[in-house]
mmCIF file of C-alpha atoms in Angstrom:
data_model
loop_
_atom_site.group_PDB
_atom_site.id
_atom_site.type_symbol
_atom_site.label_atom_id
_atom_site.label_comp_id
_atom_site.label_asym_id
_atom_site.label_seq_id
_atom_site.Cartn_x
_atom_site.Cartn_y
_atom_site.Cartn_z
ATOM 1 C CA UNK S 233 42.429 74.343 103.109
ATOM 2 C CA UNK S 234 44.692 75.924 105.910
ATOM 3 C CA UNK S 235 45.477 72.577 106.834
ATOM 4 C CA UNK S 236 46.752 71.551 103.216
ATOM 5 C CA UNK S 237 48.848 74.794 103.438
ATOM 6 C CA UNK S 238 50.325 74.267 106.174
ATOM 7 C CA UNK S 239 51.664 70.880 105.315
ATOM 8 C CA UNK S 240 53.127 72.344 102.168
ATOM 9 C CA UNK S 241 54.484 75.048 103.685
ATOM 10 C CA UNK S 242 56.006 72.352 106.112
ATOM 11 C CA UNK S 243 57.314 70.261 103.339
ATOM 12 C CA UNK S 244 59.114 72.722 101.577
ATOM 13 C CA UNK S 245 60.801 73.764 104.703
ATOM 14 C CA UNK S 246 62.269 70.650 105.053
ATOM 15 C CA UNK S 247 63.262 70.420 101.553
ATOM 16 C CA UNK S 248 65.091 73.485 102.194
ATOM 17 C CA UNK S 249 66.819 71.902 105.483
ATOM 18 C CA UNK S 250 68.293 68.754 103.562
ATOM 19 C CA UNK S 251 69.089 70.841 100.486
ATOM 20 C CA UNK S 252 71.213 73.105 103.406
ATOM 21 C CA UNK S 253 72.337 70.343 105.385
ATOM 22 C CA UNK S 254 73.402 68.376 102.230
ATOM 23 C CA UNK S 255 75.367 71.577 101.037
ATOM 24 C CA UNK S 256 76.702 71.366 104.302
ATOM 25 C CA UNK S 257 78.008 68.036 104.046
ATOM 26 C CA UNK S 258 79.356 68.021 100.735
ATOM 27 C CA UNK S 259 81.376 71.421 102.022
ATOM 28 C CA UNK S 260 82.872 69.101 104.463
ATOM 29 C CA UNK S 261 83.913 66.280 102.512
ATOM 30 C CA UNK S 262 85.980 68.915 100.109
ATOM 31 C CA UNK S 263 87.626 69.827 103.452
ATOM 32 C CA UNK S 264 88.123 67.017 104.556
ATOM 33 C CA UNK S 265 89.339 65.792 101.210
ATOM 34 C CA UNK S 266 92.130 68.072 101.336
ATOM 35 C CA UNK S 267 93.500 67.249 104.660
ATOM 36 C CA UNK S 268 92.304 70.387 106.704
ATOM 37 C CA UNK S 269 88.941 68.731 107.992
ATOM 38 C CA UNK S 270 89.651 69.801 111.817
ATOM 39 C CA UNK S 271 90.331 73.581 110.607
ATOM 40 C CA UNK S 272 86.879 74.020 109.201
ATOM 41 C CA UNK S 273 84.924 71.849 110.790
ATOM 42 C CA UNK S 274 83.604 74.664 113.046
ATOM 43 C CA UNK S 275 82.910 76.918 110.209
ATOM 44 C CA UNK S 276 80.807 74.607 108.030
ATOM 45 C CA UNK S 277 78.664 73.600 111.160
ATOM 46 C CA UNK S 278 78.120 76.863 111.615
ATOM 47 C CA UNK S 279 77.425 77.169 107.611
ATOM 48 C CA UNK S 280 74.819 74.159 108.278
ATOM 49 C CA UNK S 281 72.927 76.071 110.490
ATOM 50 C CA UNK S 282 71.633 78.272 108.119
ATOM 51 C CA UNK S 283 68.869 76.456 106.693
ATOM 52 C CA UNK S 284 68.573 78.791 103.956
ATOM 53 C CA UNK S 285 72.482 79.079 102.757
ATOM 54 C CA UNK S 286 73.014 78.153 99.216
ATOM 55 C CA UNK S 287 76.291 76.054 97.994
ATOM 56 C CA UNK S 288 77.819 79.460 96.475
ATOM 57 C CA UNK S 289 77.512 81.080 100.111
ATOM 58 C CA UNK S 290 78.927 77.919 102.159
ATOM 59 C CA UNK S 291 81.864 77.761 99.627
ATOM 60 C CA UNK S 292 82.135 81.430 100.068
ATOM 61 C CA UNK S 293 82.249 81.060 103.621
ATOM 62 C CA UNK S 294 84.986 78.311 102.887
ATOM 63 C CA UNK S 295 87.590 80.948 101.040
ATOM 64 C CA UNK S 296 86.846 83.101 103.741
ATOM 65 C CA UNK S 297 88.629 80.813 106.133
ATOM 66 C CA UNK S 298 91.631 79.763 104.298
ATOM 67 C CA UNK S 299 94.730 80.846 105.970
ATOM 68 C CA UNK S 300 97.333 82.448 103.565
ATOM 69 C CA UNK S 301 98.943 79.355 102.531
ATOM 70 C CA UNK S 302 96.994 76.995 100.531
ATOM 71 C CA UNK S 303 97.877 74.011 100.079
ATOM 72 C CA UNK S 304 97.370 72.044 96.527
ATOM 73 C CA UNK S 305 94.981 69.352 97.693
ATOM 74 C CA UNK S 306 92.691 71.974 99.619
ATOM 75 C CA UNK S 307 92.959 74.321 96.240
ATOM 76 C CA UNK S 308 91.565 71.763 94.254
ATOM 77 C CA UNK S 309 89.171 70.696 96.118
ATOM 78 C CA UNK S 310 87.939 74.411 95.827
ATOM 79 C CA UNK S 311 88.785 74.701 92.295
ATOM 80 C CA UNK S 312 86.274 71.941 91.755
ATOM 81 C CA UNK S 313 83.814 73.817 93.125
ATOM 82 C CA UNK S 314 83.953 76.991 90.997
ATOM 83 C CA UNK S 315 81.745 76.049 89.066
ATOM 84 C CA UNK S 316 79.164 76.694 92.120
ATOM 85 C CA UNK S 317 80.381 80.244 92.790
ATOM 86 C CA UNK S 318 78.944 83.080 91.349
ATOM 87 C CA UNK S 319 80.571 84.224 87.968
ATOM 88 C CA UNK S 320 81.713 87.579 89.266
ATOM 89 C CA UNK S 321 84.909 88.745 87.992
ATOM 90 C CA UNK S 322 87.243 91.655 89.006
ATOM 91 C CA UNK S 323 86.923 93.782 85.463
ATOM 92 C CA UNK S 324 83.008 94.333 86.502
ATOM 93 C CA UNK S 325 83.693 96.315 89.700
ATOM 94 C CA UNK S 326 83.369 99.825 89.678
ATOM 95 C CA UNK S 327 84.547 102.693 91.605
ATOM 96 C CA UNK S 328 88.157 101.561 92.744
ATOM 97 C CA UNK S 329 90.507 103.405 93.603
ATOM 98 C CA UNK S 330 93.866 103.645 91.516
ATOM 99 C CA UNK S 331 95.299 101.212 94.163
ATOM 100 C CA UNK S 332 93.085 98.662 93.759
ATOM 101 C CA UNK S 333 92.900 99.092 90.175
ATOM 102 C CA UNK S 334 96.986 98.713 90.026
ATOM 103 C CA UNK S 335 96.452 95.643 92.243
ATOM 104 C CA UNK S 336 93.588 94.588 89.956
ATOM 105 C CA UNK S 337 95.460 94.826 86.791
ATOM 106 C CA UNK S 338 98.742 92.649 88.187
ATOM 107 C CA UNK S 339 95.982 89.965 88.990
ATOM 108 C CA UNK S 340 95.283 89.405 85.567
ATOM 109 C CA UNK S 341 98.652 90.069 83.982
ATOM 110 C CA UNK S 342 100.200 87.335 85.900
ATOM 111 C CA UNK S 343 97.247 84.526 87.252
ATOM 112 C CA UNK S 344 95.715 82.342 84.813
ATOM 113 C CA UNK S 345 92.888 81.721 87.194
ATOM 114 C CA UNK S 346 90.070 83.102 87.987
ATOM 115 C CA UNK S 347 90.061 81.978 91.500
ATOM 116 C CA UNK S 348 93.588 83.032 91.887
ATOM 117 C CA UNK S 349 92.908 86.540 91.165
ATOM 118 C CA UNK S 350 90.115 87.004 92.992
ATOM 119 C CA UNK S 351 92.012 85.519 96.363
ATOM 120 C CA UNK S 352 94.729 87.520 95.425
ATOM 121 C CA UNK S 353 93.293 90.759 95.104
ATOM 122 C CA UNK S 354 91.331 90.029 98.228
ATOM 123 C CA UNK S 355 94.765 89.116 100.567
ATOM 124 C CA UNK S 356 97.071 91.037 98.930
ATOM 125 C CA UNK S 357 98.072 94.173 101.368
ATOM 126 C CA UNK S 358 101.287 95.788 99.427
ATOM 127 C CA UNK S 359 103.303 94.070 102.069
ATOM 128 C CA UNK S 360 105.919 93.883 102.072
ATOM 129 C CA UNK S 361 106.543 96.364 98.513
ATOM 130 C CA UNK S 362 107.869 94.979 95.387
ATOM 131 C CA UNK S 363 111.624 96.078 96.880
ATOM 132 C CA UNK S 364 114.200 93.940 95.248
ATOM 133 C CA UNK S 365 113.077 94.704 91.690
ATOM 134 C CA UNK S 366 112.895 98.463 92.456
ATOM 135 C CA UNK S 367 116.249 98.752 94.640
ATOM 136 C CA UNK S 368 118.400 96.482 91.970
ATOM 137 C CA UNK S 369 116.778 98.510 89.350
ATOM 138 C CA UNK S 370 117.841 101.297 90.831
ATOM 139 C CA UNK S 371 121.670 100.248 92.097
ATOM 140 C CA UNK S 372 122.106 99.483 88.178
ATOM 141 C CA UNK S 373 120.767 102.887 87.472
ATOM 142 C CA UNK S 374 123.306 104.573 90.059
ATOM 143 C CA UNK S 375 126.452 102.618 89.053
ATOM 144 C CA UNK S 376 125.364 103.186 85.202
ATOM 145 C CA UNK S 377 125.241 106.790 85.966
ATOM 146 C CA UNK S 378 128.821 106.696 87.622
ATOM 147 C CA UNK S 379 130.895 104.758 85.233
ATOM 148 C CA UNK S 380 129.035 106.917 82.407
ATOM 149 C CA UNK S 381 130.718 109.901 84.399
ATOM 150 C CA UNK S 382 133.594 108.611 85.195
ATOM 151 C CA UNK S 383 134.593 107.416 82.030
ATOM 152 C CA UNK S 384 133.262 110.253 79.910
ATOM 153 C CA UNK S 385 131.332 107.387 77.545
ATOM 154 C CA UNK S 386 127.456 106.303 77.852
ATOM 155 C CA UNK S 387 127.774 104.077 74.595
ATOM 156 C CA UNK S 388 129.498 100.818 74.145
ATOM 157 C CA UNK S 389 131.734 100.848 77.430
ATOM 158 C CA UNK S 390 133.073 97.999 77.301
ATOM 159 C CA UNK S 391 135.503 99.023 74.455
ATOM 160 C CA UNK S 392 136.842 102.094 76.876
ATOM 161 C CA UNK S 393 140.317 100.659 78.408
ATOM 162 C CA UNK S 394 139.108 101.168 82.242
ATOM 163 C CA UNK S 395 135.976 99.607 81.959
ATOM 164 C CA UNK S 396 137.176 96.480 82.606
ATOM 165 C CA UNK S 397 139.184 97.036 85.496
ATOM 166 C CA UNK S 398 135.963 97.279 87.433
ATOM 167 C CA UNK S 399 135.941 95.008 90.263
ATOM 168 C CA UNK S 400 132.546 94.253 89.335
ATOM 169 C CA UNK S 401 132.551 92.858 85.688
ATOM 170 C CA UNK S 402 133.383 89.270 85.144
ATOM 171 C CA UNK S 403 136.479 88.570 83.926
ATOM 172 C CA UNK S 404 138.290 84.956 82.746
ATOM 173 C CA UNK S 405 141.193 85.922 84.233
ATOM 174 C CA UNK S 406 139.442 86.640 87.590
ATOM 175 C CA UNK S 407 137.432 83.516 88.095
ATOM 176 C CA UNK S 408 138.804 83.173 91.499
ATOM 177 C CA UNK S 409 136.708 86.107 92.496
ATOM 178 C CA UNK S 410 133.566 84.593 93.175
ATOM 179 C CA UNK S 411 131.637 87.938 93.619
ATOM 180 C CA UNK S 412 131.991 88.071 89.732
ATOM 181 C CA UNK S 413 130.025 85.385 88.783
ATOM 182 C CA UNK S 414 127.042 87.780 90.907
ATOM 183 C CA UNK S 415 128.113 91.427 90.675
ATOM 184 C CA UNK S 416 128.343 91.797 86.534
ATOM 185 C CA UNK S 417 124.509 92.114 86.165
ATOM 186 C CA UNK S 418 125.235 95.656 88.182
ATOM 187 C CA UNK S 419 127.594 96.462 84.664
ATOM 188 C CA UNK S 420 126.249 97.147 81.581
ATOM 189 C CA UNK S 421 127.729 97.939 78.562
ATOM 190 C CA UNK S 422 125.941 101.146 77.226
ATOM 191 C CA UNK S 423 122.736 102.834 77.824
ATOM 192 C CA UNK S 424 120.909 100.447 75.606
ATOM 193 C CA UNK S 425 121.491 97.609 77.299
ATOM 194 C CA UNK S 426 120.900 99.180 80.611
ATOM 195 C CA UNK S 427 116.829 100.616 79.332
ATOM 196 C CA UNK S 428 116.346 97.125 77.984
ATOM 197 C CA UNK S 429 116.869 95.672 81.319
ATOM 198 C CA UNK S 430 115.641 98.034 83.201
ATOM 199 C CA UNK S 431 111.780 98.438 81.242
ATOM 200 C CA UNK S 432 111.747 94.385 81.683
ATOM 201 C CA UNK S 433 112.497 94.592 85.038
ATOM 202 C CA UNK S 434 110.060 97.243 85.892
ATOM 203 C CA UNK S 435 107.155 95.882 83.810
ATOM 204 C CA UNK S 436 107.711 92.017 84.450
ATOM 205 C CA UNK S 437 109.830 91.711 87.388
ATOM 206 C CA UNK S 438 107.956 94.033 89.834
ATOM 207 C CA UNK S 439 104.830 92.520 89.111
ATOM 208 C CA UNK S 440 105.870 88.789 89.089
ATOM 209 C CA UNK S 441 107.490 89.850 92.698
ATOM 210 C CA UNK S 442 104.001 91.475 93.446
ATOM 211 C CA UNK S 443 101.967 88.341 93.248
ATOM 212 C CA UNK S 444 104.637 85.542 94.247
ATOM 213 C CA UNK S 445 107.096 87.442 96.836
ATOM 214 C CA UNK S 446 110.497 88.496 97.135
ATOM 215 C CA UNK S 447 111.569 85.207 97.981
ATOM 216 C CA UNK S 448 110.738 83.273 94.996
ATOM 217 C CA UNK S 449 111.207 85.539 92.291
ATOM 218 C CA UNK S 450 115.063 87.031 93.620
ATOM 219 C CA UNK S 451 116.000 83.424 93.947
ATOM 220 C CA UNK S 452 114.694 82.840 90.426
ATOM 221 C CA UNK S 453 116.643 86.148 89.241
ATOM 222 C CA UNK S 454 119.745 85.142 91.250
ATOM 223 C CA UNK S 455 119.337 81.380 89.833
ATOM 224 C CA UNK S 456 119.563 83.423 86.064
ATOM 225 C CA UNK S 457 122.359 85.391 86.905
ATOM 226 C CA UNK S 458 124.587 82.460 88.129
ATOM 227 C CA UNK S 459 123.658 80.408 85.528
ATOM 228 C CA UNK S 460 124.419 82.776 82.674
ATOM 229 C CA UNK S 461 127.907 83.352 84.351
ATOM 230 C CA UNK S 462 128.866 79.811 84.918
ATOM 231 C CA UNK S 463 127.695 79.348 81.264
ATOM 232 C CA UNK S 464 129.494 82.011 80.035
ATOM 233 C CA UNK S 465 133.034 80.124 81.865
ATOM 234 C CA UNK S 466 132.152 76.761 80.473
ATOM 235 C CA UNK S 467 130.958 77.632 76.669
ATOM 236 C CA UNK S 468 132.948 80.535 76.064
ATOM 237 C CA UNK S 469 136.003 80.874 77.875
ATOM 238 C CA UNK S 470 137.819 83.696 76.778
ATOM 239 C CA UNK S 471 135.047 86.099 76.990
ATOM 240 C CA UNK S 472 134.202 88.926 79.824
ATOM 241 C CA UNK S 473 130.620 89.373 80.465
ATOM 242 C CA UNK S 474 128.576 92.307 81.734
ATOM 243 C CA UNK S 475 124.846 93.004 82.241
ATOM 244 C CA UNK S 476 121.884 91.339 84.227
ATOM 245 C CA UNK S 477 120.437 89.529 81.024
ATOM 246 C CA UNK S 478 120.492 86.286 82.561
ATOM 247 C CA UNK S 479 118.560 87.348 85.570
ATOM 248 C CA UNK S 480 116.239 89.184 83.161
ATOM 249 C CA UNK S 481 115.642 86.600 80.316
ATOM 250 C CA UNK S 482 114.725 84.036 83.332
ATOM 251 C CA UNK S 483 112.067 86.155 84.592
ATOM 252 C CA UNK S 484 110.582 87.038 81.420
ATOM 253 C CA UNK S 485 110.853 83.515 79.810
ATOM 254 C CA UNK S 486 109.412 82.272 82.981
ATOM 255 C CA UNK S 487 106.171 84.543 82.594
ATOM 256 C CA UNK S 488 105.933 84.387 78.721
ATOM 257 C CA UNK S 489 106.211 80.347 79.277
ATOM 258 C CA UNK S 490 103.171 80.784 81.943
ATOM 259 C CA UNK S 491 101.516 82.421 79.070
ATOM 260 C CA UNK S 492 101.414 80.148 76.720
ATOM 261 C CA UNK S 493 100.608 77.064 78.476
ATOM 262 C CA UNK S 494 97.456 78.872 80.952
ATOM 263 C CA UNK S 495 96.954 80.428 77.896
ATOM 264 C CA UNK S 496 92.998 80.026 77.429
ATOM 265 C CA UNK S 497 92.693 81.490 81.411
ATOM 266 C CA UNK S 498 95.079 84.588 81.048
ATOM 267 C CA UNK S 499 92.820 87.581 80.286
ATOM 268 C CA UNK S 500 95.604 89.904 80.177
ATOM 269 C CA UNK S 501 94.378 92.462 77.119
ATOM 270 C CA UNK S 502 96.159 92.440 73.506
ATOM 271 C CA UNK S 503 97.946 89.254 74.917
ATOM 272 C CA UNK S 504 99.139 87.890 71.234
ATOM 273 C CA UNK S 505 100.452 91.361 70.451
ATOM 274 C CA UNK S 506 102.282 91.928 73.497
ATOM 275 C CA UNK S 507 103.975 88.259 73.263
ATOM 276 C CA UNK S 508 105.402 88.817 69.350
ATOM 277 C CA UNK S 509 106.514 92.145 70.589
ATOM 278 C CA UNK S 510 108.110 90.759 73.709
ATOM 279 C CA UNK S 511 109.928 87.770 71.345
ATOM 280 C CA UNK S 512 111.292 90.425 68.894
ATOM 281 C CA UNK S 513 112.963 92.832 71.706
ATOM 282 C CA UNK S 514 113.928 89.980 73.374
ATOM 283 C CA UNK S 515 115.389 88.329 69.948
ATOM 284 C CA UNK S 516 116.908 92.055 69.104
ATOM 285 C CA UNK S 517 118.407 92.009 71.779
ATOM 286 C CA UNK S 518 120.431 88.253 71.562
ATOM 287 C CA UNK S 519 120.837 89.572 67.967
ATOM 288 C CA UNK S 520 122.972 92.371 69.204
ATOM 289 C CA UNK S 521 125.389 91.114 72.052
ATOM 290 C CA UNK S 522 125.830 88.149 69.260
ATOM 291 C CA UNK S 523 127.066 91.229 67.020
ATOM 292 C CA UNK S 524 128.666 92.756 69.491
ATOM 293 C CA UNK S 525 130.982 89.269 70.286
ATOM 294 C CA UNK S 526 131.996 88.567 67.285
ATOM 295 C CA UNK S 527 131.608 91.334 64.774
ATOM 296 C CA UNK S 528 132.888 94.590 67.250
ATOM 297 C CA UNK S 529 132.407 97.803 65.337
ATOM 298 C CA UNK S 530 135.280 99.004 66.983
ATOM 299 C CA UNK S 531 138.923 97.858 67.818
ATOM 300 C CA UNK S 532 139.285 96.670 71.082
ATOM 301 C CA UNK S 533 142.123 95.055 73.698
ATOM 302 C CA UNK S 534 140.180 92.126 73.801
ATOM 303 C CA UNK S 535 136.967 89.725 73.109
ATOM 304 C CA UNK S 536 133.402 91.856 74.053
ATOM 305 C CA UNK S 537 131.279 89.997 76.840
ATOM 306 C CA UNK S 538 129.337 87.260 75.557
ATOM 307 C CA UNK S 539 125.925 86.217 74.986
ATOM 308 C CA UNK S 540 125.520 82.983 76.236
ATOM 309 C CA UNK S 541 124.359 84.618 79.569
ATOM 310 C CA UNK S 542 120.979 85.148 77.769
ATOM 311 C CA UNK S 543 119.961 81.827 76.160
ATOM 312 C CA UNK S 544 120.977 80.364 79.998
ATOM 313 C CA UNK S 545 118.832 82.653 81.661
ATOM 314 C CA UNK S 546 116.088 81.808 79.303
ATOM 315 C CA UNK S 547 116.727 77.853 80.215
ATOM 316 C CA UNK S 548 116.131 78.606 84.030
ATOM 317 C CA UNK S 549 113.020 80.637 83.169
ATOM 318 C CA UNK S 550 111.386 77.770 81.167
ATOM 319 C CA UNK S 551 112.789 75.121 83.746
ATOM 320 C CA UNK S 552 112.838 76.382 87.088
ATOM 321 C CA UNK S 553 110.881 79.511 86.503
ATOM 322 C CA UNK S 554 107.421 78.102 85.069
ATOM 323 C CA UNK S 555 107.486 75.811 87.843
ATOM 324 C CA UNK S 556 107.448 78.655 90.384
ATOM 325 C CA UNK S 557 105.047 80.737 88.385
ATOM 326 C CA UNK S 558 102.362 77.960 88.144
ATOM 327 C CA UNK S 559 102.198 77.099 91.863
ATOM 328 C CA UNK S 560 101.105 79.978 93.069
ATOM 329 C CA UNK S 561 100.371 79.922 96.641
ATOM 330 C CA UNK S 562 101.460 76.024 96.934
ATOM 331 C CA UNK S 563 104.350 74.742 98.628
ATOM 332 C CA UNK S 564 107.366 74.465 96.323
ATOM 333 C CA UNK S 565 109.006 71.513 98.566
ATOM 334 C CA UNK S 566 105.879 69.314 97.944
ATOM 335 C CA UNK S 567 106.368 68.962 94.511
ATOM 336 C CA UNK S 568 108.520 66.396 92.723
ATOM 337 C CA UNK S 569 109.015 68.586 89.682
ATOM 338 C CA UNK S 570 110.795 71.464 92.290
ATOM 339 C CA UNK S 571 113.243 69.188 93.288
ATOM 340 C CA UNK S 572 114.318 67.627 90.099
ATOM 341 C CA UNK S 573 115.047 71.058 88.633
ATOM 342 C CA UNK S 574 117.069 72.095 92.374
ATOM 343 C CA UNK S 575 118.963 68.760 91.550
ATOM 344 C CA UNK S 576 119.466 69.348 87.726
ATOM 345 C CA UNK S 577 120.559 72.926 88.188
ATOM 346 C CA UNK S 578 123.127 72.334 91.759
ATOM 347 C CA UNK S 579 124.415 69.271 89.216
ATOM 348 C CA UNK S 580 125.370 71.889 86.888
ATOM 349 C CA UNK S 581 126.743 74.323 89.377
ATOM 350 C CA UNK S 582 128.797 71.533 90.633
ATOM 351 C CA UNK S 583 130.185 70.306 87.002
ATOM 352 C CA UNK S 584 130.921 74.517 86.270
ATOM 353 C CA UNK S 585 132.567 74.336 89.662
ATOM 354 C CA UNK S 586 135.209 71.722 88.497
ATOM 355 C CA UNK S 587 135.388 73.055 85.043
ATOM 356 C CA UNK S 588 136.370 76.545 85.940
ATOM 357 C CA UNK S 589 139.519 74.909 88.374
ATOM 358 C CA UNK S 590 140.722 72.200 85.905
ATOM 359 C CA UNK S 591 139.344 72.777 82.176
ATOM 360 C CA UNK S 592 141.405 76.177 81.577
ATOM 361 C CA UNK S 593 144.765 74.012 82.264
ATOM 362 C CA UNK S 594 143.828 71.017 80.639
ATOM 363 C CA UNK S 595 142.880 73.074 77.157
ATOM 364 C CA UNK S 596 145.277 75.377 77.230
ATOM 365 C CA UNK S 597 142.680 77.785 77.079
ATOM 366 C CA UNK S 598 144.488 81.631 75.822
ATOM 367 C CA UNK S 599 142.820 84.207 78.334
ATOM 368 C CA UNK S 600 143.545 87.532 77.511
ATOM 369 C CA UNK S 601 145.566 89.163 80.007
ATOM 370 C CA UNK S 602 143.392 90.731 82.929
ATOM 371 C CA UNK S 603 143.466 94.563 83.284
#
């Protein structure tokens, strides 16, 4: 009877040893699959070892030993495997401090994966701080606050006769400047435009930088704010243009894009709600600059900035923008579709280029008079 024991006791044992070791191996071949094979290698023998490691631990073990950059072959190799790890998400842990909560809640505003989040609110340090969001938030603020003063007007500025005259606001008549075609998104023309931009940039711009960098999401904002410019030269000449709308409708069509296409993984609450309401304020707001342009409820020296900045901004967001949102930790110069869009949009810069120097002869375009 002992005898009869032992040998099942024996048997199961090494049932358990090629149940391990074949976890072991099939750990390997996703490694090795996505081109980092000599990385892990010493990880997953030492994984084998443990006879009685399940596939959810070894896989476990395998996240533990990424390095910070993933790249898209070794992520899906480990997406495939999700459906082996445990189904733990972030919502069921208690007891976190308002820190990790904060970093918690940007996880599922902005990932559509469950994977994602969890690596990213297990790497994510606060460093370096959302900074370009916050600081260009708050340079807008400061320069707000002292035209506003100087000027004596916190409404509609652009109809006072000094506004323009800034050496910040693009101007036709100035398109030799180049700093214009950067420097009006520090210029807005009243205190509604300025909270507009400002609440979008706080509540989708700091997190976006948050979860994919500095980097990434300035050159995104920068790519918005050019765009809407050089648009604004090409489409409607005559016009001035103030306000960081391009840079802002980019970021925000970006992440409402991102949205709708992960939209079965995003578990961001009241999601249907928040995009309708996000698609009439941003709508409200074209609605107005478009009123503004053509329809000025006062009498001014010359045409009101235009809107055209917007709907280009928007254009980089669902272009360029999605395709920085969705490949999150993956290297952008791997990917075909990242270097189609670079070539589309320096195409463009290079056509607005030649347009700005030739097209204004050629037409016979009437630019008001600069201040």
């Amino acid at each position: 009877m002992l005898a009869v024991e032992g040998r099942c006791a024996e048997r199961a044992w090494i049932g358990t040893a090629l149940q391990a070791i074949l976890s072991a191996c099939e750990c390997l071949c996703f490694c090795l699959s996505a081109g980092r094979g000599r990385e892990f290698l010493p990880g997953v023998c030492a994984a084998s070892s443990r006879l009685y490691m399940d596939r959810s631990c070894l896989l476990q073990l395998i996240q533990e030993q990424m390095s910070s950059k993933r790249s898209s072959s070794f992520r899906r190799a480990i997406s495939n495997g999700h459906r082996n790890l445990p189904r733990e998400f972030l919502l069921d842990e208690p007891g976190l401090t308002f820190y990790k909560r904060l970093v918690r809640h940007v996880a599922y505003e902005i990932l559509p994966c469950e994977v994602d989040r969890r690596w990213y609110y297990s790497q994510y340090r606060g460093c370096p701080p959302p900074l370009f969001m916050t600081v260009l938030t708050i340079v807008q603020i400061v320069i707000f606050i002292c035209y506003g003063a100087m000027l004596n007007k916190w409404v509609l500025q652009t109809y006072h006769p000094d506004y323009m005259k800034s050496p910040l606001v693009y101007h036709p008549g100035y398109r030799a400047h180049v700093w214009r075609f950067f420097t009006y998104m520090f210029m807005h023309a009243g205190l509604e435009q300025l909270g507009f931009n400002a609440f979008l940039q706080l509540m989708i711009g700091v997190p976006l930088e948050m979860v994919h960098g500095i980097m990434r999401i300035g050159l995104l904002y920068l790519a918005g704010v050019l765009a809407g410019s050089l648009t604004v030269s090409v489409t409607d000449m005559r016009a001035p243009l103030v306000g960081a709308s391009g840079g802002v409708y980019a970021l925000c069509s970006a992440h409402l894009a991102n949205v709708v296409m992960n939209w079965a993984g995003m578990r961001c609450p009241y999601k249907l709600l928040r995009m309708i309401l996000a698609l009439v304020c941003m709508s409200s707001e074209v609605g107005r600059a478009v009123w503004l342009r053509f329809s000025p409820p006062l009498p001014s020296s010359g045409p009101q900035p235009s809107f055209m900045a917007h709907l280009a901004g928007a254009v980089v967001g669902i272009s360029m923008g999605l395709i920085i949102l969705r490949s999150y930790e993956e290297n952008l110069h791997q990917q075909c579709a990242w270097w189609v869009m670079v070539f589309s949009y320096a195409i463009f810069v290079v056509f607005a280029i030649f347009w700005n120097i030739f097209a204004y002869d050629l037409l016979g375009v009437q630019i008001p008079p600069p201040p």
